[in-house]
Amino acid sequence: MNSIAPHVDTQSPFGTYQAGDAVRFMWRLADQHKFRQSLRKFFRRISARFYAGPYDTEVEGLRFRIYPGENYDDRKMLAKGRLPEKQEHKFLQELLKQGETFVDVGANVGTYSLFAAKAGMKVVSLEANPVTASKLQFNADANGMDDLTVIVCGAGAQEGTLNLWLEPTNSGFATMVKDLTTGQWAGDWRPVEVQVRPLDALLRDAEVETVDLLKIDVEGFEDRVLLPFLRGRTQEAWPRVILLETNCRDFWEEDCLQVLEECGYRVHAETQDNLVLVR
């Protein structure tokens, strides 16, 4: 099936691509942390070569068309049979309120956006990578989520264009911080020019006035999204909850956590990669 499947298919109906036992076995093998890292990478290369996707799968009651050969979140869903970032979803679950607005900056393929939409929230998903955004839109349509809006644009401090750096083995780990592409995360990074606008302007154009929950995961660019957004709004218009990725905080130009504390946000939950803050 994979040999004749298009690389990215957002037209065929959900259910077109089925992951057989061999596919699931190989990706589970590649995800076995009892193996040393070099061996996991070997299994991942083999799996990506022969079982890159697409595959259609249901995870926690949500439908996804996944491409495990090029996306970490897709690999996790196929290998684990659940949404990635399990602890974060657990913490967020108790904070989701039907009818409120969830804004997802760096939405990737929608593991958070669809999760919030399933809980009855109005969702606005920002994804700068047009290819990834098309996958996200397919996943939203496959779940019949009419109250989920996908905006294909990057968020930043000012309007313009920037290079979005992409690594082919993990399209969800895209960054506008060129310094991040060396050292620990060195790889075959390639830039694509994308439009960038302030978050408040994007939401205003989408006629979104209230942001109740805000999730930002943009690989070291979080400060340039979040801080101008907060400073451009009154305190009454600040989000009730912020889910902020912190594993690339060394690349921030300004310390988001100090500013958030001064704004009255307190840590509700913490994981290795993220903070959930409540005001």
PDB file of C-alpha atoms in Angstrom:
ATOM      1  CA  MET A   1       0.000   0.000   0.000  1.00  0.00           C
ATOM      2  CA  ASN A   2       2.661   2.496   0.972  1.00  0.00           C
ATOM      3  CA  SER A   3       4.605   2.051  -2.246  1.00  0.00           C
ATOM      4  CA  ILE A   4       1.703   3.413  -4.332  1.00  0.00           C
ATOM      5  CA  ALA A   5       0.258   5.879  -1.790  1.00  0.00           C
ATOM      6  CA  PRO A   6       0.899   9.570  -2.425  1.00  0.00           C
ATOM      7  CA  HIS A   7       3.303  11.250  -0.036  1.00  0.00           C
ATOM      8  CA  VAL A   8       0.614  13.588   1.271  1.00  0.00           C
ATOM      9  CA  ASP A   9      -3.019  12.765   0.571  1.00  0.00           C
ATOM     10  CA  THR A  10      -5.683  15.115   1.866  1.00  0.00           C
ATOM     11  CA  GLN A  11      -8.289  14.113  -0.738  1.00  0.00           C
ATOM     12  CA  SER A  12      -8.995  10.404  -0.253  1.00  0.00           C
ATOM     13  CA  PRO A  13     -11.648   9.617   2.363  1.00  0.00           C
ATOM     14  CA  PHE A  14     -10.604   8.604   5.853  1.00  0.00           C
ATOM     15  CA  GLY A  15     -10.140   4.831   5.993  1.00  0.00           C
ATOM     16  CA  THR A  16      -8.327   4.615   2.660  1.00  0.00           C
ATOM     17  CA  TYR A  17      -4.996   3.698   4.261  1.00  0.00           C
ATOM     18  CA  GLN A  18      -4.893   0.936   6.866  1.00  0.00           C
ATOM     19  CA  ALA A  19      -1.890   0.163   9.059  1.00  0.00           C
ATOM     20  CA  GLY A  20      -1.363  -3.591   9.166  1.00  0.00           C
ATOM     21  CA  ASP A  21       0.281  -5.648  11.878  1.00  0.00           C
ATOM     22  CA  ALA A  22       3.755  -5.341  10.336  1.00  0.00           C
ATOM     23  CA  VAL A  23       3.484  -1.534  10.272  1.00  0.00           C
ATOM     24  CA  ARG A  24       2.448  -1.309  13.908  1.00  0.00           C
ATOM     25  CA  PHE A  25       5.068  -3.827  15.001  1.00  0.00           C
ATOM     26  CA  MET A  26       7.934  -1.963  13.340  1.00  0.00           C
ATOM     27  CA  TRP A  27       6.955   1.440  14.747  1.00  0.00           C
ATOM     28  CA  ARG A  28       6.467  -0.023  18.211  1.00  0.00           C
ATOM     29  CA  LEU A  29       9.929  -1.532  17.901  1.00  0.00           C
ATOM     30  CA  ALA A  30      11.351   1.862  16.946  1.00  0.00           C
ATOM     31  CA  ASP A  31       9.746   3.355  20.054  1.00  0.00           C
ATOM     32  CA  GLN A  32      11.061   0.804  22.563  1.00  0.00           C
ATOM     33  CA  HIS A  33      13.062   2.765  25.117  1.00  0.00           C
ATOM     34  CA  LYS A  34      14.533  -0.422  26.560  1.00  0.00           C
ATOM     35  CA  PHE A  35      16.782  -0.352  23.484  1.00  0.00           C
ATOM     36  CA  ARG A  36      19.745   2.003  23.347  1.00  0.00           C
ATOM     37  CA  GLN A  37      19.210   5.163  21.327  1.00  0.00           C
ATOM     38  CA  SER A  38      21.371   4.068  18.383  1.00  0.00           C
ATOM     39  CA  LEU A  39      19.298   0.907  17.972  1.00  0.00           C
ATOM     40  CA  ARG A  40      16.027   2.845  18.135  1.00  0.00           C
ATOM     41  CA  LYS A  41      17.328   5.182  15.420  1.00  0.00           C
ATOM     42  CA  PHE A  42      18.215   2.163  13.271  1.00  0.00           C
ATOM     43  CA  PHE A  43      14.705   0.719  13.610  1.00  0.00           C
ATOM     44  CA  ARG A  44      13.245   4.170  12.898  1.00  0.00           C
ATOM     45  CA  ARG A  45      15.232   4.492   9.665  1.00  0.00           C
ATOM     46  CA  ILE A  46      14.044   1.075   8.520  1.00  0.00           C
ATOM     47  CA  SER A  47      10.438   1.838   9.468  1.00  0.00           C
ATOM     48  CA  ALA A  48      10.554   5.237   7.771  1.00  0.00           C
ATOM     49  CA  ARG A  49      11.899   3.683   4.587  1.00  0.00           C
ATOM     50  CA  PHE A  50       9.220   1.011   4.248  1.00  0.00           C
ATOM     51  CA  TYR A  51       6.317   2.269   6.383  1.00  0.00           C
ATOM     52  CA  ALA A  52       6.374   6.074   6.104  1.00  0.00           C
ATOM     53  CA  GLY A  53       2.612   6.394   5.655  1.00  0.00           C
ATOM     54  CA  PRO A  54       0.019   7.680   5.205  1.00  0.00           C
ATOM     55  CA  TYR A  55      -2.111   5.519   7.504  1.00  0.00           C
ATOM     56  CA  ASP A  56      -5.546   6.201   8.928  1.00  0.00           C
ATOM     57  CA  THR A  57      -6.000   5.491  12.603  1.00  0.00           C
ATOM     58  CA  GLU A  58      -8.302   6.296  15.517  1.00  0.00           C
ATOM     59  CA  VAL A  59      -6.722   7.386  18.800  1.00  0.00           C
ATOM     60  CA  GLU A  60      -8.753   8.133  21.921  1.00  0.00           C
ATOM     61  CA  GLY A  61     -11.888   8.554  19.845  1.00  0.00           C
ATOM     62  CA  LEU A  62     -10.221  10.887  17.325  1.00  0.00           C
ATOM     63  CA  ARG A  63      -9.412  10.222  13.679  1.00  0.00           C
ATOM     64  CA  PHE A  64      -5.990  11.038  12.252  1.00  0.00           C
ATOM     65  CA  ARG A  65      -4.286  10.450   8.925  1.00  0.00           C
ATOM     66  CA  ILE A  66      -0.729   9.932  10.070  1.00  0.00           C
ATOM     67  CA  TYR A  67       2.699  10.016   8.432  1.00  0.00           C
ATOM     68  CA  PRO A  68       4.994   8.318  10.980  1.00  0.00           C
ATOM     69  CA  GLY A  69       8.041   8.537   8.735  1.00  0.00           C
ATOM     70  CA  GLU A  70       8.131  12.313   9.066  1.00  0.00           C
ATOM     71  CA  ASN A  71       6.315  13.333  12.244  1.00  0.00           C
ATOM     72  CA  TYR A  72       7.060  12.505  15.888  1.00  0.00           C
ATOM     73  CA  ASP A  73       3.442  12.908  17.010  1.00  0.00           C
ATOM     74  CA  ASP A  74       2.284  10.525  14.290  1.00  0.00           C
ATOM     75  CA  ARG A  75       4.911   7.972  15.329  1.00  0.00           C
ATOM     76  CA  LYS A  76       3.781   8.147  18.941  1.00  0.00           C
ATOM     77  CA  MET A  77       0.122   7.674  18.041  1.00  0.00           C
ATOM     78  CA  LEU A  78       0.923   4.623  15.943  1.00  0.00           C
ATOM     79  CA  ALA A  79       3.376   3.080  18.420  1.00  0.00           C
ATOM     80  CA  LYS A  80       1.481   3.850  21.641  1.00  0.00           C
ATOM     81  CA  GLY A  81      -2.116   3.880  20.455  1.00  0.00           C
ATOM     82  CA  ARG A  82      -2.713   7.149  22.326  1.00  0.00           C
ATOM     83  CA  LEU A  83      -2.156  10.871  21.974  1.00  0.00           C
ATOM     84  CA  PRO A  84       1.414  12.088  22.590  1.00  0.00           C
ATOM     85  CA  GLU A  85       2.234  14.156  25.693  1.00  0.00           C
ATOM     86  CA  LYS A  86      -0.045  12.033  27.857  1.00  0.00           C
ATOM     87  CA  GLN A  87       0.535  13.985  31.073  1.00  0.00           C
ATOM     88  CA  GLU A  88      -0.131  17.348  29.430  1.00  0.00           C
ATOM     89  CA  HIS A  89      -3.454  16.115  28.062  1.00  0.00           C
ATOM     90  CA  LYS A  90      -4.388  14.780  31.475  1.00  0.00           C
ATOM     91  CA  PHE A  91      -3.675  18.114  33.162  1.00  0.00           C
ATOM     92  CA  LEU A  92      -5.476  20.036  30.433  1.00  0.00           C
ATOM     93  CA  GLN A  93      -8.551  17.830  30.526  1.00  0.00           C
ATOM     94  CA  GLU A  94      -9.758  19.274  33.827  1.00  0.00           C
ATOM     95  CA  LEU A  95      -9.353  22.843  32.522  1.00  0.00           C
ATOM     96  CA  LEU A  96     -11.307  22.500  29.281  1.00  0.00           C
ATOM     97  CA  LYS A  97     -14.764  24.074  29.372  1.00  0.00           C
ATOM     98  CA  GLN A  98     -17.435  23.594  26.753  1.00  0.00           C
ATOM     99  CA  GLY A  99     -18.149  26.752  24.792  1.00  0.00           C
ATOM    100  CA  GLU A 100     -14.871  28.482  25.641  1.00  0.00           C
ATOM    101  CA  THR A 101     -12.163  29.309  23.095  1.00  0.00           C
ATOM    102  CA  PHE A 102      -8.928  27.355  22.720  1.00  0.00           C
ATOM    103  CA  VAL A 103      -6.132  28.903  20.634  1.00  0.00           C
ATOM    104  CA  ASP A 104      -3.408  26.506  19.523  1.00  0.00           C
ATOM    105  CA  VAL A 105      -0.230  28.197  18.243  1.00  0.00           C
ATOM    106  CA  GLY A 106       2.013  25.630  16.584  1.00  0.00           C
ATOM    107  CA  ALA A 107      -0.851  23.193  16.185  1.00  0.00           C
ATOM    108  CA  ASN A 108       1.069  20.568  14.176  1.00  0.00           C
ATOM    109  CA  VAL A 109      -1.378  17.832  13.071  1.00  0.00           C
ATOM    110  CA  GLY A 110      -3.915  18.697  15.751  1.00  0.00           C
ATOM    111  CA  THR A 111      -3.374  16.436  18.764  1.00  0.00           C
ATOM    112  CA  TYR A 112      -4.277  19.317  21.099  1.00  0.00           C
ATOM    113  CA  SER A 113      -6.719  21.117  18.789  1.00  0.00           C
ATOM    114  CA  LEU A 114      -8.851  18.049  18.152  1.00  0.00           C
ATOM    115  CA  PHE A 115      -8.674  17.093  21.834  1.00  0.00           C
ATOM    116  CA  ALA A 116     -10.072  20.510  22.815  1.00  0.00           C
ATOM    117  CA  ALA A 117     -12.686  20.491  20.045  1.00  0.00           C
ATOM    118  CA  LYS A 118     -13.890  17.081  21.178  1.00  0.00           C
ATOM    119  CA  ALA A 119     -14.477  18.619  24.622  1.00  0.00           C
ATOM    120  CA  GLY A 120     -16.821  21.158  23.033  1.00  0.00           C
ATOM    121  CA  MET A 121     -14.482  24.128  22.781  1.00  0.00           C
ATOM    122  CA  LYS A 122     -14.267  26.569  19.905  1.00  0.00           C
ATOM    123  CA  VAL A 123     -10.769  26.040  18.489  1.00  0.00           C
ATOM    124  CA  VAL A 124      -8.481  28.278  16.454  1.00  0.00           C
ATOM    125  CA  SER A 125      -5.381  26.444  15.225  1.00  0.00           C
ATOM    126  CA  LEU A 126      -2.313  28.270  13.897  1.00  0.00           C
ATOM    127  CA  GLU A 127       0.180  26.296  11.833  1.00  0.00           C
ATOM    128  CA  ALA A 128       2.897  28.046   9.825  1.00  0.00           C
ATOM    129  CA  ASN A 129       3.925  25.065   7.692  1.00  0.00           C
ATOM    130  CA  PRO A 130       1.398  24.851   4.819  1.00  0.00           C
ATOM    131  CA  VAL A 131       1.881  21.093   4.357  1.00  0.00           C
ATOM    132  CA  THR A 132       1.360  20.363   8.034  1.00  0.00           C
ATOM    133  CA  ALA A 133      -1.620  22.719   8.072  1.00  0.00           C
ATOM    134  CA  SER A 134      -3.214  20.742   5.232  1.00  0.00           C
ATOM    135  CA  LYS A 135      -2.831  17.559   7.300  1.00  0.00           C
ATOM    136  CA  LEU A 136      -4.394  19.303  10.283  1.00  0.00           C
ATOM    137  CA  GLN A 137      -7.336  20.464   8.186  1.00  0.00           C
ATOM    138  CA  PHE A 138      -7.853  16.910   6.906  1.00  0.00           C
ATOM    139  CA  ASN A 139      -7.874  15.569  10.469  1.00  0.00           C
ATOM    140  CA  ALA A 140     -10.396  18.209  11.553  1.00  0.00           C
ATOM    141  CA  ASP A 141     -12.650  17.380   8.583  1.00  0.00           C
ATOM    142  CA  ALA A 142     -12.330  13.638   9.232  1.00  0.00           C
ATOM    143  CA  ASN A 143     -13.749  14.252  12.707  1.00  0.00           C
ATOM    144  CA  GLY A 144     -16.515  16.539  11.482  1.00  0.00           C
ATOM    145  CA  MET A 145     -15.210  19.433  13.554  1.00  0.00           C
ATOM    146  CA  ASP A 146     -16.868  22.453  12.001  1.00  0.00           C
ATOM    147  CA  ASP A 147     -16.046  24.630  15.020  1.00  0.00           C
ATOM    148  CA  LEU A 148     -12.292  24.356  14.395  1.00  0.00           C
ATOM    149  CA  THR A 149     -10.607  27.048  12.308  1.00  0.00           C
ATOM    150  CA  VAL A 150      -7.157  26.496  10.777  1.00  0.00           C
ATOM    151  CA  ILE A 151      -5.033  29.589  10.117  1.00  0.00           C
ATOM    152  CA  VAL A 152      -2.010  28.965   7.884  1.00  0.00           C
ATOM    153  CA  CYS A 153       0.382  31.571   9.234  1.00  0.00           C
ATOM    154  CA  GLY A 154       3.167  31.997  11.740  1.00  0.00           C
ATOM    155  CA  ALA A 155       2.785  34.153  14.847  1.00  0.00           C
ATOM    156  CA  GLY A 156       5.460  36.590  15.971  1.00  0.00           C
ATOM    157  CA  ALA A 157       6.213  40.031  17.297  1.00  0.00           C
ATOM    158  CA  GLN A 158       5.622  41.874  14.031  1.00  0.00           C
ATOM    159  CA  GLU A 159       4.256  41.429  10.543  1.00  0.00           C
ATOM    160  CA  GLY A 160       6.552  40.176   7.811  1.00  0.00           C
ATOM    161  CA  THR A 161       8.167  36.988   6.542  1.00  0.00           C
ATOM    162  CA  LEU A 162      10.618  34.654   8.261  1.00  0.00           C
ATOM    163  CA  ASN A 163      12.344  31.382   7.483  1.00  0.00           C
ATOM    164  CA  LEU A 164      10.644  28.379   9.051  1.00  0.00           C
ATOM    165  CA  TRP A 165      13.283  25.683   9.447  1.00  0.00           C
ATOM    166  CA  LEU A 166      12.074  22.131   8.760  1.00  0.00           C
ATOM    167  CA  GLU A 167      13.707  18.779   9.484  1.00  0.00           C
ATOM    168  CA  PRO A 168      12.355  15.953   7.276  1.00  0.00           C
ATOM    169  CA  THR A 169      12.273  13.289  10.000  1.00  0.00           C
ATOM    170  CA  ASN A 170      10.029  15.427  12.238  1.00  0.00           C
ATOM    171  CA  SER A 171       7.948  18.017  10.421  1.00  0.00           C
ATOM    172  CA  GLY A 172       6.219  18.922  13.687  1.00  0.00           C
ATOM    173  CA  PHE A 173       9.493  20.160  15.162  1.00  0.00           C
ATOM    174  CA  ALA A 174       9.725  23.279  12.994  1.00  0.00           C
ATOM    175  CA  THR A 175      11.359  26.464  14.230  1.00  0.00           C
ATOM    176  CA  MET A 176      11.944  30.085  13.313  1.00  0.00           C
ATOM    177  CA  VAL A 177      15.060  30.111  15.509  1.00  0.00           C
ATOM    178  CA  LYS A 178      17.992  29.232  13.244  1.00  0.00           C
ATOM    179  CA  ASP A 179      20.365  28.747  16.195  1.00  0.00           C
ATOM    180  CA  LEU A 180      18.256  25.799  17.329  1.00  0.00           C
ATOM    181  CA  THR A 181      19.140  23.846  14.167  1.00  0.00           C
ATOM    182  CA  THR A 182      22.681  23.102  15.375  1.00  0.00           C
ATOM    183  CA  GLY A 183      24.137  21.308  18.370  1.00  0.00           C
ATOM    184  CA  GLN A 184      21.663  19.062  20.183  1.00  0.00           C
ATOM    185  CA  TRP A 185      19.086  19.217  17.386  1.00  0.00           C
ATOM    186  CA  ALA A 186      21.447  19.188  14.411  1.00  0.00           C
ATOM    187  CA  GLY A 187      19.983  17.573  11.312  1.00  0.00           C
ATOM    188  CA  ASP A 188      19.062  18.064   7.677  1.00  0.00           C
ATOM    189  CA  TRP A 189      17.273  21.374   8.289  1.00  0.00           C
ATOM    190  CA  ARG A 190      15.913  23.340   5.346  1.00  0.00           C
ATOM    191  CA  PRO A 191      14.198  26.747   5.345  1.00  0.00           C
ATOM    192  CA  VAL A 192      10.873  27.707   3.834  1.00  0.00           C
ATOM    193  CA  GLU A 193       9.726  31.335   3.868  1.00  0.00           C
ATOM    194  CA  VAL A 194       6.415  31.852   5.666  1.00  0.00           C
ATOM    195  CA  GLN A 195       4.220  34.789   6.552  1.00  0.00           C
ATOM    196  CA  VAL A 196       4.311  35.944  10.183  1.00  0.00           C
ATOM    197  CA  ARG A 197       1.844  38.231  11.952  1.00  0.00           C
ATOM    198  CA  PRO A 198       1.193  39.211  15.576  1.00  0.00           C
ATOM    199  CA  LEU A 199      -1.160  36.771  17.268  1.00  0.00           C
ATOM    200  CA  ASP A 200      -3.636  39.480  18.247  1.00  0.00           C
ATOM    201  CA  ALA A 201      -3.931  40.638  14.620  1.00  0.00           C
ATOM    202  CA  LEU A 202      -4.518  37.084  13.415  1.00  0.00           C
ATOM    203  CA  LEU A 203      -7.251  36.530  15.981  1.00  0.00           C
ATOM    204  CA  ARG A 204      -8.852  39.882  15.257  1.00  0.00           C
ATOM    205  CA  ASP A 205      -9.094  39.009  11.560  1.00  0.00           C
ATOM    206  CA  ALA A 206     -10.630  35.663  12.535  1.00  0.00           C
ATOM    207  CA  GLU A 207     -13.176  37.566  14.674  1.00  0.00           C
ATOM    208  CA  VAL A 208     -11.943  35.918  17.861  1.00  0.00           C
ATOM    209  CA  GLU A 209     -12.310  38.291  20.790  1.00  0.00           C
ATOM    210  CA  THR A 210     -11.870  35.990  23.795  1.00  0.00           C
ATOM    211  CA  VAL A 211      -9.027  33.536  24.392  1.00  0.00           C
ATOM    212  CA  ASP A 212      -9.711  31.269  27.365  1.00  0.00           C
ATOM    213  CA  LEU A 213      -6.961  28.701  26.875  1.00  0.00           C
ATOM    214  CA  LEU A 214      -3.785  29.446  24.936  1.00  0.00           C
ATOM    215  CA  LYS A 215      -1.283  26.770  23.947  1.00  0.00           C
ATOM    216  CA  ILE A 216       2.056  27.789  22.416  1.00  0.00           C
ATOM    217  CA  ASP A 217       4.568  25.272  21.066  1.00  0.00           C
ATOM    218  CA  VAL A 218       6.872  26.931  18.539  1.00  0.00           C
ATOM    219  CA  GLU A 219      10.327  25.584  19.393  1.00  0.00           C
ATOM    220  CA  GLY A 220      12.122  28.473  21.069  1.00  0.00           C
ATOM    221  CA  PHE A 221      10.000  31.248  19.543  1.00  0.00           C
ATOM    222  CA  GLU A 222       7.408  31.243  22.346  1.00  0.00           C
ATOM    223  CA  ASP A 223       8.474  34.580  23.830  1.00  0.00           C
ATOM    224  CA  ARG A 224       8.033  36.400  20.530  1.00  0.00           C
ATOM    225  CA  VAL A 225       4.492  35.083  20.246  1.00  0.00           C
ATOM    226  CA  LEU A 226       3.272  35.321  23.822  1.00  0.00           C
ATOM    227  CA  LEU A 227       4.716  38.519  25.267  1.00  0.00           C
ATOM    228  CA  PRO A 228       3.565  40.954  22.530  1.00  0.00           C
ATOM    229  CA  PHE A 229       0.140  39.298  22.744  1.00  0.00           C
ATOM    230  CA  LEU A 230      -0.169  39.869  26.497  1.00  0.00           C
ATOM    231  CA  ARG A 231       1.215  43.407  26.319  1.00  0.00           C
ATOM    232  CA  GLY A 232      -1.241  44.356  23.601  1.00  0.00           C
ATOM    233  CA  ARG A 233      -4.269  43.322  25.667  1.00  0.00           C
ATOM    234  CA  THR A 234      -5.876  44.445  28.881  1.00  0.00           C
ATOM    235  CA  GLN A 235      -5.558  42.143  31.874  1.00  0.00           C
ATOM    236  CA  GLU A 236      -9.234  41.245  31.552  1.00  0.00           C
ATOM    237  CA  ALA A 237      -8.527  39.889  28.067  1.00  0.00           C
ATOM    238  CA  TRP A 238      -5.611  37.657  29.093  1.00  0.00           C
ATOM    239  CA  PRO A 239      -6.128  33.880  28.802  1.00  0.00           C
ATOM    240  CA  ARG A 240      -7.320  32.003  31.856  1.00  0.00           C
ATOM    241  CA  VAL A 241      -4.915  29.138  31.119  1.00  0.00           C
ATOM    242  CA  ILE A 242      -1.627  28.990  29.183  1.00  0.00           C
ATOM    243  CA  LEU A 243       0.084  25.781  28.108  1.00  0.00           C
ATOM    244  CA  LEU A 244       3.651  26.777  27.252  1.00  0.00           C
ATOM    245  CA  GLU A 245       6.430  24.616  25.857  1.00  0.00           C
ATOM    246  CA  THR A 246       9.643  25.254  27.776  1.00  0.00           C
ATOM    247  CA  ASN A 247      12.130  22.678  26.512  1.00  0.00           C
ATOM    248  CA  CYS A 248      13.653  25.263  24.120  1.00  0.00           C
ATOM    249  CA  ARG A 249      13.574  28.188  26.561  1.00  0.00           C
ATOM    250  CA  ASP A 250      17.352  28.661  26.189  1.00  0.00           C
ATOM    251  CA  PHE A 251      16.559  30.249  22.820  1.00  0.00           C
ATOM    252  CA  TRP A 252      14.106  32.823  24.203  1.00  0.00           C
ATOM    253  CA  GLU A 253      15.162  36.446  23.906  1.00  0.00           C
ATOM    254  CA  GLU A 254      13.103  37.335  26.991  1.00  0.00           C
ATOM    255  CA  ASP A 255      12.157  35.164  29.967  1.00  0.00           C
ATOM    256  CA  CYS A 256       8.477  34.337  29.552  1.00  0.00           C
ATOM    257  CA  LEU A 257       8.224  32.737  32.974  1.00  0.00           C
ATOM    258  CA  GLN A 258       9.301  35.842  34.843  1.00  0.00           C
ATOM    259  CA  VAL A 259       6.820  37.976  32.908  1.00  0.00           C
ATOM    260  CA  LEU A 260       4.017  35.465  33.445  1.00  0.00           C
ATOM    261  CA  GLU A 261       4.666  35.421  37.172  1.00  0.00           C
ATOM    262  CA  GLU A 262       4.507  39.227  37.238  1.00  0.00           C
ATOM    263  CA  CYS A 263       1.197  38.990  35.357  1.00  0.00           C
ATOM    264  CA  GLY A 264      -0.276  36.785  38.057  1.00  0.00           C
ATOM    265  CA  TYR A 265       0.074  33.371  36.438  1.00  0.00           C
ATOM    266  CA  ARG A 266       0.956  30.419  38.650  1.00  0.00           C
ATOM    267  CA  VAL A 267       2.188  26.955  37.724  1.00  0.00           C
ATOM    268  CA  HIS A 268      -0.700  24.508  37.785  1.00  0.00           C
ATOM    269  CA  ALA A 269       1.262  21.547  36.432  1.00  0.00           C
ATOM    270  CA  GLU A 270       4.723  20.869  35.030  1.00  0.00           C
ATOM    271  CA  THR A 271       6.187  18.170  32.810  1.00  0.00           C
ATOM    272  CA  GLN A 272       9.588  17.678  31.266  1.00  0.00           C
ATOM    273  CA  ASP A 273       8.697  19.808  28.240  1.00  0.00           C
ATOM    274  CA  ASN A 274       5.753  22.005  29.203  1.00  0.00           C
ATOM    275  CA  LEU A 275       4.145  24.181  31.855  1.00  0.00           C
ATOM    276  CA  VAL A 276       0.444  24.620  32.481  1.00  0.00           C
ATOM    277  CA  LEU A 277      -0.137  28.069  34.014  1.00  0.00           C
ATOM    278  CA  VAL A 278      -3.370  29.385  35.478  1.00  0.00           C
ATOM    279  CA  ARG A 279      -4.317  32.935  36.327  1.00  0.00           C
TER     280      ARG A 279
END
